Coordinates of C-alpha atoms and ligand atoms in Angstrom, one line a residue:
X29 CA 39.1 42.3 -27.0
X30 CA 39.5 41.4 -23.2
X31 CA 36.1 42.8 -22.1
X32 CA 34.5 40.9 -24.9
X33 CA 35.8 37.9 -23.9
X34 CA 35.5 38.0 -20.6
X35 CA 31.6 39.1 -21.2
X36 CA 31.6 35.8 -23.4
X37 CA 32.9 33.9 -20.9
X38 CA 30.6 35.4 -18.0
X39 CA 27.7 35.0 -20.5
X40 CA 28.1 31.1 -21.0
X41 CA 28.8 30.9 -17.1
X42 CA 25.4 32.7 -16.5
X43 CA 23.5 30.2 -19.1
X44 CA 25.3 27.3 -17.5
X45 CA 24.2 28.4 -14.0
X46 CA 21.1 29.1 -15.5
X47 CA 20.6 25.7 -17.4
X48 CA 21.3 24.1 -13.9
X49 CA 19.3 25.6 -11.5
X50 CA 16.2 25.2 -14.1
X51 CA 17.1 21.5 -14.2
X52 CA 16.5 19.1 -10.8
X53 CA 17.0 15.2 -10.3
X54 CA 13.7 13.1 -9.6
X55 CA 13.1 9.2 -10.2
X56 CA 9.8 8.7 -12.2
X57 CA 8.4 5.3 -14.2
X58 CA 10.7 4.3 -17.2
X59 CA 7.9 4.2 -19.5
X60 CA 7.0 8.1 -18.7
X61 CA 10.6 9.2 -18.4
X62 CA 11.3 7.5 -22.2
X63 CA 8.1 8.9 -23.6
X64 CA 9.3 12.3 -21.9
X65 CA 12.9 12.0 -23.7
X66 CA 11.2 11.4 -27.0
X67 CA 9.2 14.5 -26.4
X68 CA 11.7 16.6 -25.1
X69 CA 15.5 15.8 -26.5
X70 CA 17.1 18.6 -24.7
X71 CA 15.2 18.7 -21.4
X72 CA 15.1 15.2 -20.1
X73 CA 18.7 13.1 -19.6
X74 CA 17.6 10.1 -18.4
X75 CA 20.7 8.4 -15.9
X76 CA 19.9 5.3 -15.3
X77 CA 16.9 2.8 -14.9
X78 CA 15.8 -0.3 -13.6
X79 CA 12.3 -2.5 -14.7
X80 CA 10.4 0.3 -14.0
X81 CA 12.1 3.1 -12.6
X82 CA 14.4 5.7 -13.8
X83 CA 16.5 8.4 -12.4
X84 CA 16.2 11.5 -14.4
X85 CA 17.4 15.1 -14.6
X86 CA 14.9 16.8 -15.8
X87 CA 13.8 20.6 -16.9
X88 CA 10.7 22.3 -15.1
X89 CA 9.2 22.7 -18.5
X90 CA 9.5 18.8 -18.9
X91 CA 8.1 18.1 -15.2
X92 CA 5.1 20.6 -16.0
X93 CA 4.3 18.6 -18.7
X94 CA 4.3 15.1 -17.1
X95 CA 2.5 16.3 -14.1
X96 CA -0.1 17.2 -16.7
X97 CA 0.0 13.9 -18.3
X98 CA -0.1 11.6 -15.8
X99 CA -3.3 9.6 -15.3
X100 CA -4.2 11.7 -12.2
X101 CA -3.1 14.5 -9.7
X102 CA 0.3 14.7 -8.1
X103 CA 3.7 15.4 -9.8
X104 CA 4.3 12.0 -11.4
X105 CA 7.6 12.4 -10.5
X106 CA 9.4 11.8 -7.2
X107 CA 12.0 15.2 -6.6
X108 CA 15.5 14.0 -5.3
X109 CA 18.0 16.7 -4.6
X110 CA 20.8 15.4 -5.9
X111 CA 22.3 12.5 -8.4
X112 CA 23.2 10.6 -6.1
X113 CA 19.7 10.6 -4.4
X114 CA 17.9 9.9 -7.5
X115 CA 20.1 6.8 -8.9
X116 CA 20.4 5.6 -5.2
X117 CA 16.4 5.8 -5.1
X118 CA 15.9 3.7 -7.8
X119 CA 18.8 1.1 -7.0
X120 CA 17.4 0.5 -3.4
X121 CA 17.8 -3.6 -3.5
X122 CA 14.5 -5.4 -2.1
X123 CA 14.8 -7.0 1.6
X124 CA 14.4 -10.5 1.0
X125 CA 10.9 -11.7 0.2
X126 CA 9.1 -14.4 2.3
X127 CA 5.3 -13.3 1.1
X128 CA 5.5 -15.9 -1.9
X129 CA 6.0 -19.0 0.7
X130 CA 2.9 -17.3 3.0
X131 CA 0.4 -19.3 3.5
X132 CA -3.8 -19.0 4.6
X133 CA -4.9 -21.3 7.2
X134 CA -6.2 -19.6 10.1
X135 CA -9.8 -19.9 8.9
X136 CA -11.4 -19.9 12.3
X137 CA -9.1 -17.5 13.7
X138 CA -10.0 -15.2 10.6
X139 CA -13.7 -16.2 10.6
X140 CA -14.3 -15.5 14.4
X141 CA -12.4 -11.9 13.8
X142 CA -14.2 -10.0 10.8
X143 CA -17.7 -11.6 12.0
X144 CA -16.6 -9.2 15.1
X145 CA -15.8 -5.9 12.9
X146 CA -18.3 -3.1 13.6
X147 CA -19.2 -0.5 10.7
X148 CA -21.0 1.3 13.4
X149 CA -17.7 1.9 15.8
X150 CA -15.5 3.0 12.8
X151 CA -18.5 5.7 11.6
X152 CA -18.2 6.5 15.4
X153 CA -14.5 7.2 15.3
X154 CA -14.8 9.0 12.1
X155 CA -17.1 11.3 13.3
X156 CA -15.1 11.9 16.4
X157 CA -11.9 12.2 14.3
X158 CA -14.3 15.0 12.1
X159 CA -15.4 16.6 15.2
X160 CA -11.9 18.2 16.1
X161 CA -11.8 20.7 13.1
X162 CA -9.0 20.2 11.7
X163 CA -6.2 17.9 12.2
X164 CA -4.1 19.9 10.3
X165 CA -0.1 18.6 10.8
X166 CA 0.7 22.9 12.3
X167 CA -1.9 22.6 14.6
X168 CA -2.3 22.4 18.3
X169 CA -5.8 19.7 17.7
X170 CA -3.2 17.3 16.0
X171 CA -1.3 16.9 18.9
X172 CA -4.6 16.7 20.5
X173 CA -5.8 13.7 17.9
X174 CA -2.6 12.0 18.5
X175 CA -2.8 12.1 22.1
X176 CA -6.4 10.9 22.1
X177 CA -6.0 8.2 20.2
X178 CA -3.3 7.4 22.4
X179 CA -5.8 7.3 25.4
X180 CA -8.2 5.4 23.0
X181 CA -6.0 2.7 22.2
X182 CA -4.3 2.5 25.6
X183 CA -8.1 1.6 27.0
X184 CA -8.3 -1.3 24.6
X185 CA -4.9 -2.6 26.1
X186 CA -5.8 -1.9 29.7
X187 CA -9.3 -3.3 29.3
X188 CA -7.8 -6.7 27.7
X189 CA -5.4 -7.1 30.5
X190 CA -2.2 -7.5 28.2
X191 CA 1.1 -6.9 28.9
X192 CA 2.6 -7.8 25.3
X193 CA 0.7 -5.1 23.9
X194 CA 1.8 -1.7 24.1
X195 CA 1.2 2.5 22.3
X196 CA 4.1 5.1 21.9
X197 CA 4.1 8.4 21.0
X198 CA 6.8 9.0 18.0
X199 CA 8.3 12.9 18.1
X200 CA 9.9 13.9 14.8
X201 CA 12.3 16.5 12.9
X202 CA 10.0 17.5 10.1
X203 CA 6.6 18.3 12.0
X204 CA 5.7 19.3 15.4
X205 CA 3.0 16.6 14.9
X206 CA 3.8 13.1 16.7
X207 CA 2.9 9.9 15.4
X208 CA 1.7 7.1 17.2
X209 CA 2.4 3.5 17.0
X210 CA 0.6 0.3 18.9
X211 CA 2.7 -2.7 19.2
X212 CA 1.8 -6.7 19.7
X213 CA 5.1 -8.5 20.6
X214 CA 5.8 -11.3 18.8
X215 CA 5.4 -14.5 20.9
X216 CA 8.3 -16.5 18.9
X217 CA 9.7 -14.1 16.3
X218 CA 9.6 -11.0 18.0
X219 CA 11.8 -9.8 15.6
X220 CA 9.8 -9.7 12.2
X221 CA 7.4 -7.1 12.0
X222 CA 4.0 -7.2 10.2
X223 CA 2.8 -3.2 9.8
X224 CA -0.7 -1.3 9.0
X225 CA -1.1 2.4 9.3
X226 CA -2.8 5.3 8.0
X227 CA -2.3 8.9 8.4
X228 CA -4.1 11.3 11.6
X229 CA -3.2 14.7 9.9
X230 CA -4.8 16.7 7.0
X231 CA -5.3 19.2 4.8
X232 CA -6.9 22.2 2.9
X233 CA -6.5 25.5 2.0
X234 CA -7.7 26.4 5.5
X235 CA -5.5 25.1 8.7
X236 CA -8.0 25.8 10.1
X237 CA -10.8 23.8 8.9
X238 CA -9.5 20.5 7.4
X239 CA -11.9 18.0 8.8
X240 CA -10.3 15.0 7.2
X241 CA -13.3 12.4 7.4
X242 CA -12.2 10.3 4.3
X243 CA -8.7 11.8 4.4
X244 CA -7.8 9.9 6.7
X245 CA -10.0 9.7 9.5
X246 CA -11.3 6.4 7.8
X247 CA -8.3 4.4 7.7
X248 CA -7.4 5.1 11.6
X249 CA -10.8 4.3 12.6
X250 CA -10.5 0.9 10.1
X251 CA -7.5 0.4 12.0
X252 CA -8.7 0.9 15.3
X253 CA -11.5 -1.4 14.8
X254 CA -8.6 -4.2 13.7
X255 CA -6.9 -3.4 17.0
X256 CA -9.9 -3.7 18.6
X257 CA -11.1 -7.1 17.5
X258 CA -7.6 -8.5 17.4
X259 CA -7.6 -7.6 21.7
X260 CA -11.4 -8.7 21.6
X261 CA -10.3 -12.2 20.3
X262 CA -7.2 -12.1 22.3
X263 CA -5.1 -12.5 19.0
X264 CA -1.2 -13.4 20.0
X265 CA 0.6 -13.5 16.9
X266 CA 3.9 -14.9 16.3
X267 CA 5.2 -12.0 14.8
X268 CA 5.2 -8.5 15.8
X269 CA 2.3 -6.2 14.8
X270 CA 2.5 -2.8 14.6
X271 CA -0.4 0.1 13.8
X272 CA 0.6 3.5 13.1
X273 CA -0.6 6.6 12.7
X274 CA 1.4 8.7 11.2
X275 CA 1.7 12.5 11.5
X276 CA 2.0 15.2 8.1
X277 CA 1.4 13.2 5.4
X278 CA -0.3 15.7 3.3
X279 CA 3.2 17.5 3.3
X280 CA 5.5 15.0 1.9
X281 CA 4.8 11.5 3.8
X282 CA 6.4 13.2 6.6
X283 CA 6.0 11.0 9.3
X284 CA 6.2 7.7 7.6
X285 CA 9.4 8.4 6.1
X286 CA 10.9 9.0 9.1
X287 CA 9.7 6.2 10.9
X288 CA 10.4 3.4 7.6
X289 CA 14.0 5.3 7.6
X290 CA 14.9 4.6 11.2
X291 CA 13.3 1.0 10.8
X292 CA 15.5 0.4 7.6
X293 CA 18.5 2.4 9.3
X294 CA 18.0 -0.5 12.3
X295 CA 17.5 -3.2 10.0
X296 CA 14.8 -4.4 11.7
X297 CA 12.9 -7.1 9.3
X298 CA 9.6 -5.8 7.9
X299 CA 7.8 -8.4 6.4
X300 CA 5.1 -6.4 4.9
X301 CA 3.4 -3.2 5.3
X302 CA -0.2 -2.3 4.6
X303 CA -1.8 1.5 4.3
X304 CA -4.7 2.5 4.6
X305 CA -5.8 6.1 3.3
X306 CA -9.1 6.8 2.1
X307 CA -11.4 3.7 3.1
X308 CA -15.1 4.7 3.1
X309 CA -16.2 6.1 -0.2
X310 CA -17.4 3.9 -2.6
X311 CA -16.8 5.8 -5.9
X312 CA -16.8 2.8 -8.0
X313 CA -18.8 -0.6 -9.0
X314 CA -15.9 -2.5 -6.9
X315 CA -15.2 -2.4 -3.5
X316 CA -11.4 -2.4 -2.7
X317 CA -8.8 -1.4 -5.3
X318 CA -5.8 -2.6 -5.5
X319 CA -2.8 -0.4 -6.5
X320 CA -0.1 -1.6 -8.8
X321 CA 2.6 1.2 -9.1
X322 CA 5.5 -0.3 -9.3
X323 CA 7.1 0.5 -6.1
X324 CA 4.3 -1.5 -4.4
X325 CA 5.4 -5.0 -4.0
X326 CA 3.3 -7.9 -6.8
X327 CA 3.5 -10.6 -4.4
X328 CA 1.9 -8.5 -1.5
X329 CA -0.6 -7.5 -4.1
X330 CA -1.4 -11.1 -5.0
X331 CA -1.3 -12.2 -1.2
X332 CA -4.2 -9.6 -0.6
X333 CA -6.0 -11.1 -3.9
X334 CA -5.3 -14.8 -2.3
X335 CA -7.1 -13.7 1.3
X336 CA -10.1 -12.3 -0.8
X337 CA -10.7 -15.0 -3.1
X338 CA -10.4 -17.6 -0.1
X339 CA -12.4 -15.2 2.8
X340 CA -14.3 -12.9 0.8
X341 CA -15.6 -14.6 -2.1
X342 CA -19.2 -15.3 -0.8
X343 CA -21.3 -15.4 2.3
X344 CA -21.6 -12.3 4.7
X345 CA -18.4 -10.9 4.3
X346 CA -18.0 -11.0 0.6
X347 CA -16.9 -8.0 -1.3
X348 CA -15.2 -7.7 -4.8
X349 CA -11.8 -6.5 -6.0
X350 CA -10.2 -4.8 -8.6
X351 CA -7.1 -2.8 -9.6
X352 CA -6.4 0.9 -9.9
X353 CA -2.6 2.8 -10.1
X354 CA -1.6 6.3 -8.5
X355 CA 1.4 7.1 -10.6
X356 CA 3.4 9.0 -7.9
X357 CA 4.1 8.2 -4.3
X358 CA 0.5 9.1 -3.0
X359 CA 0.3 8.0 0.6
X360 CA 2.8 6.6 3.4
X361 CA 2.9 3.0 2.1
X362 CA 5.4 4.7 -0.2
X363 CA 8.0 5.3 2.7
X364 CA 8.1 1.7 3.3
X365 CA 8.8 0.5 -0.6
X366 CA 11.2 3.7 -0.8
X367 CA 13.4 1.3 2.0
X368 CA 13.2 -1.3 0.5
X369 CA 10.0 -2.8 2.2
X370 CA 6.9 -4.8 0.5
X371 CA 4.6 -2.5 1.1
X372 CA 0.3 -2.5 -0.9
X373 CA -2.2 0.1 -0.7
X374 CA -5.7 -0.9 -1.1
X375 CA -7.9 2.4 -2.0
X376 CA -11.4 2.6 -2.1
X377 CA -12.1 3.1 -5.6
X378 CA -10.5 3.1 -8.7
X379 CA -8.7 6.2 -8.8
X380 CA -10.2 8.0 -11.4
X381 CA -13.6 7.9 -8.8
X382 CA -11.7 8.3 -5.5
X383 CA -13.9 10.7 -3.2
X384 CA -14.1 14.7 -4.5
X385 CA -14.3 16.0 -1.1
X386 CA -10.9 15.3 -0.1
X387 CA -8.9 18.2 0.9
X388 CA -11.8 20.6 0.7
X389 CA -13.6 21.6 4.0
X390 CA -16.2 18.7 2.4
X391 CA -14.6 16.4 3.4
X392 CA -17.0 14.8 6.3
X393 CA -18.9 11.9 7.0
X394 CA -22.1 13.5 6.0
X395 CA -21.0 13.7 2.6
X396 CA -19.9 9.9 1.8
X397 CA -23.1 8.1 3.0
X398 CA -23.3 8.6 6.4
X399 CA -22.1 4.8 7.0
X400 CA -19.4 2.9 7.4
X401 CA -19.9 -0.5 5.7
X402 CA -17.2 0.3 3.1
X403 CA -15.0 0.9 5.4
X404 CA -15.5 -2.4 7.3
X405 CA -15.0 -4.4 4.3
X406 CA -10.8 -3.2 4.8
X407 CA -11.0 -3.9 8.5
X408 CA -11.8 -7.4 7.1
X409 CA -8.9 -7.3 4.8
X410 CA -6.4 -6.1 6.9
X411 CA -7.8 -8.4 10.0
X412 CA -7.3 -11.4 7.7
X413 CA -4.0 -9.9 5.9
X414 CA -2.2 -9.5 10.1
X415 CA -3.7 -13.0 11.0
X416 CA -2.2 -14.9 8.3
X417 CA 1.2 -13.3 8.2
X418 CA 1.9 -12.5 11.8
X419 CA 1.2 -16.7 12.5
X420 CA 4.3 -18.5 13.0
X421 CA 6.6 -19.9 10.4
X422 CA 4.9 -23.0 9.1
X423 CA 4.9 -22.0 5.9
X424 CA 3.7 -24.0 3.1
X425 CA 3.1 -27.6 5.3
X426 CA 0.0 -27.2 6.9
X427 CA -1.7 -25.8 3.8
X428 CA 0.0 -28.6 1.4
X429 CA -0.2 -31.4 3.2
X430 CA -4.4 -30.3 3.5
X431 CA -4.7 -29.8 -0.2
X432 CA -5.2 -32.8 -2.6
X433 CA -4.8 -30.2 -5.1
X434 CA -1.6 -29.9 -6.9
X435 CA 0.0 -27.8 -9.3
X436 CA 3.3 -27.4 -11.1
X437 CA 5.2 -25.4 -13.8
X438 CA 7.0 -27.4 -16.8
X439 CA 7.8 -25.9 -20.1
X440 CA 5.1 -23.4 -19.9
X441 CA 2.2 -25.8 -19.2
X442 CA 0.7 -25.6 -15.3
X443 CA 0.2 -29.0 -14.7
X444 CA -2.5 -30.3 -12.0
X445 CA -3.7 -33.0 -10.4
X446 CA -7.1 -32.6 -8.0
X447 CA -6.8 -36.0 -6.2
X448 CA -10.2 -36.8 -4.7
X449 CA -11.6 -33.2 -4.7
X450 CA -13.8 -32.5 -7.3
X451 CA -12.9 -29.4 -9.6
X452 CA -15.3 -26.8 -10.5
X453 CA -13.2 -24.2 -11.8
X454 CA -9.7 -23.4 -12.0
X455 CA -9.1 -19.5 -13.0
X456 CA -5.6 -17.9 -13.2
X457 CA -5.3 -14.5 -12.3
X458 CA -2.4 -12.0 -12.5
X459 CA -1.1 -9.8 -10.0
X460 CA -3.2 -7.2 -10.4
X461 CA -6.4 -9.7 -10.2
X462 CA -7.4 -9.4 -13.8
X463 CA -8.4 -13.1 -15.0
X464 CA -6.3 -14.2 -17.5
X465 CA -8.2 -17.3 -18.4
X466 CA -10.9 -20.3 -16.8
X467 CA -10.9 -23.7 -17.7
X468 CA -13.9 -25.6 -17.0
X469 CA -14.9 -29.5 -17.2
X470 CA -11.5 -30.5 -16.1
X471 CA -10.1 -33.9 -15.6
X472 CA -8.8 -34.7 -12.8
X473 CA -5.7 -35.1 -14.1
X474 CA -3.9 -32.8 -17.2
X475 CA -2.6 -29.1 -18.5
X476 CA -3.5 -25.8 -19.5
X477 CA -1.2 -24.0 -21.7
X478 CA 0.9 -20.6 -20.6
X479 CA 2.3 -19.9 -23.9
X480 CA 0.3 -16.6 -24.0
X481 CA 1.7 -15.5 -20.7
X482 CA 4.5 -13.5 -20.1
X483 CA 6.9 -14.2 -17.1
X484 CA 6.0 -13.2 -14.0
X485 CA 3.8 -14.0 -10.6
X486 CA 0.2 -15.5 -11.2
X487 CA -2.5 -17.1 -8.7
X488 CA -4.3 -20.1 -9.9
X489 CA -7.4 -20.1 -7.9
X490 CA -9.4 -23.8 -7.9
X491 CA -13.1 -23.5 -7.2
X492 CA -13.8 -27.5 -6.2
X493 CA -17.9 -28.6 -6.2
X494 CA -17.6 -28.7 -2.7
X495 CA -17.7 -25.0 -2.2
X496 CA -13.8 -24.9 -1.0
X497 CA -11.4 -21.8 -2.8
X498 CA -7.6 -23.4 -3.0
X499 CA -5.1 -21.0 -4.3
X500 CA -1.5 -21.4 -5.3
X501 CA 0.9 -19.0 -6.2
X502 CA 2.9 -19.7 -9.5
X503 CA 5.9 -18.3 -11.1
X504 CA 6.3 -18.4 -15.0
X505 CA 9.8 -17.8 -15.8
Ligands
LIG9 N1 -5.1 10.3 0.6 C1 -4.2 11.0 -0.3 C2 -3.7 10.2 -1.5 C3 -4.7 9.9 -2.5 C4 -5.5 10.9 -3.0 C5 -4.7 8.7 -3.1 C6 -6.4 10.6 -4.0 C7 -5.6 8.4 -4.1 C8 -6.5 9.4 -4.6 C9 -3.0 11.6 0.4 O1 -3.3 12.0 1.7 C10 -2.5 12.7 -0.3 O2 -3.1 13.7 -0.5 N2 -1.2 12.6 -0.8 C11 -0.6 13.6 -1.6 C12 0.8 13.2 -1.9 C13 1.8 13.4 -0.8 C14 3.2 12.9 -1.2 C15 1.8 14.8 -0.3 C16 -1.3 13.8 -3.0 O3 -1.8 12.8 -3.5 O4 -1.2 14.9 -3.5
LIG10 ZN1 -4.6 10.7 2.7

């Protein structure tokens, strides 16, 4: 009788011990991790969620089958090793948010910059970037890449004969790779930090031979070439800029999270952060996609939609926009909006179209067009995105009082009133830049119902005759 029992006992211990090590804690989007409870009672225990995040503990059987059902490759889930990880994760307050008072009125600072970007000098750099092999995060070349770049963008400094700009080499725990980070001071609010980065390692089955030319050779040459036009113009922001390259993404954002955890450790005050990974293939109709995933901040999102409708709407440097989602923490923008940061990643297509070569030894310049105009059109972003939030803190007066346009929210009606401008257009777009309606023939003077909106941010852009874009941020509550 004893033996049986204890064999009972040592039998339920075992399927306990068994049950737990088959189960792990992740955070995933509350829409999958409900879908994935109704599918799977006994496998999925959902802990707790927020709008659109939940903590889960989850079975392997149940993570196969998301990572199979999400819209594209990765887990679909982010893997926390404990509880306590996994509900902290997900209750990470935001930083407070200044993006909805930012404003756009540097036009001629803006204008003179992306007339100065240069598709040419980013291919350049990408083929250079190509040209070491493999940049692979193990690898003595990506020290080598890092410390080039270092001597590349220290040139730029020396040549422009500033001493407010300055390039340091980050050593981390995770990798033996460094990362590298180029800083503007801020003339009068040192303090608040505007960031862009991309990543300098890669990856394929081969260490070897991982020649990275989309992946992401082409966001650090899109961001040396915004370096290198911000010096050109001798740019001297308010703010603090910073440009980073970060080391072993592939691996697990290695590099970034580092970095965003000792920023967020230091509470130093990011204002917004802006990746770029995978800029010159154009896999899609559009040119830049904008990605929603929840962890990426709207308001960013919408900013980024603002600067393009107003800079890149017609005339040389016009390109067009749309929306696409990764469904997983896919690149080092992540990091940032995992500490609480506003962080957007615009991608260069929609995701189901991104480039096929990535992570294969394919992936080289030769095999995405052998330019570098797609490329340039995020230079142009991301020059225009760091000019018109590193400026100082005038926020909303210079671009109000210049407006005769004006809108406000009562009762869910956007009233206007166009004073002497006359009005073309007005459209209203939601965060993810879909347009949700455009009224036409307007008065100068009246309403447009938002009944069939739901609460949330929206842009109103107003086309006048003239030829002028005016946005304005709303709320709908
Ligand atoms: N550049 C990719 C991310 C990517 C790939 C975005 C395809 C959109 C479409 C990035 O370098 C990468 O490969 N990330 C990893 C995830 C990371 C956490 C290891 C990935 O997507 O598997
Ligand atoms: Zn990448």
């Amino acid at each position: 009788m004893k033996i049986k029992l204890l064999s009972l006992l040592s039998l339920v211990v075992f399927h306990q011990a068994y049950a737990q090590s088959d189960k792990f804690y992740a955070t995933t989007d509350s829409k999958n991790a409900e879908a994935l409870k109704n599918k799977f009672p006994e496998d999925v225990e959902i802990i707790t969620s927020n709008d659109n995040s939940s903590a889960v503990h989850l079975s392997k059987k149940a993570a196969e089958f998301l990572h199979h059902n999400v819209i594209t490759h990765g887990p679909g889930y982010v893997y926390k090793s404990s509880q306590e990880e996994a509900v902290s994760a997900i209750n990470k307050s935001r930083r407070e948010n200044k993006i909805l008072a930012f404003t756009i009125d540097q036009d001629a600072v803006v204008m003179s910059a992306i007339a100065k970007v240069s598709a040419e000098n980013i291919k350049t750099h990408i083929q250079t970037l190509e040209n070491y092999g493999t940049r692979h995060h193990t690898t003595a070349k990506a020290k080598t890449a890092i410390q080039d770049l270092r001597t590349k963008w220290q040139a730029l400094i020396t040549a422009s004969g500033r001493t407010d700009v300055s390039v340091r080499i980050v050593n981390h725990m995770g990798t033996t790779m460094p990362s590298l980070i180029l800083t503007i001071n801020g003339s009068t609010s040192p303090n608040e930090y505007v960031i862009v980065g991309g990543h300098m390692d890669t990856i394929t089955n081969n260490v070897n031979n991982a020649p990275g030319a989309d992946d992401d050779a082409s966001g650090i040459a899109t961001i040396s070439e915004m370096i290198r036009v911000l010096l050109d113009i001798n740019y001297r922001p308010s703010k603090t800029v910073e440009f980073m390259a970060y080391a072993a993404e592939e691996i697990g954002l290695v590099g970034s999270s580092e970095i965003a955890q000792d920023y967020a450790l230091n509470n130093k005050n990011v204002v917004s952060v802006v990746q770029f990974d995978m800029t010159n293939y154009k896999g899609s109709s559009k040119d830049v996609y904008l990605t929603t995933d929840p962890y990426n901040s709207n308001d960013l999102n919408l900013f980024l939609i603002e600067l393009m409708e107003r800079y890149n709407k017609t005339g040389a440097h016009a390109f067009t926009y749309g929306n696409t989602i990764c469904n997983y923490g896919c690149s080092d923008h992540f990091s940032w909006a995992d500490n609480g940061y506003d962080a957007a990643f615009p991608f260069e297509a929609s995701f189901s179209q991104y480039n096929p070569n990535i992570h294969t030894t394919s992936d080289k310049l030769s095999n995405m067009g052998n330019s570098a105009t797609h490329a340039a059109k995020f230079a142009k972003l991301g020059l225009e995105f760091i000019i018109e939030t590193s400026k100082g803190s005038v926020l909303g007066v210079s671009d109000a009082s210049k407006s005769s346009v004006h809108i406000a929210v009562k009762d869910k009606f956007l009233n206007y009133q166009f004073g002497n401008e006359a009005v073309e257009s007005l459209i209203i777009l939601d965060t993810s830049g879909r347009k949700l309606s455009e009224s036409k023939n307007l008065l100068s003077i009246g309403k447009i119902d938002l009944n069939p909106l739901s609460a949330g941010f929206y842009l109103a852009v107003i086309n006048t005759q003239s030829g002028k874009v005016i946005t304005k941020k709303f709320i709908l509550e």
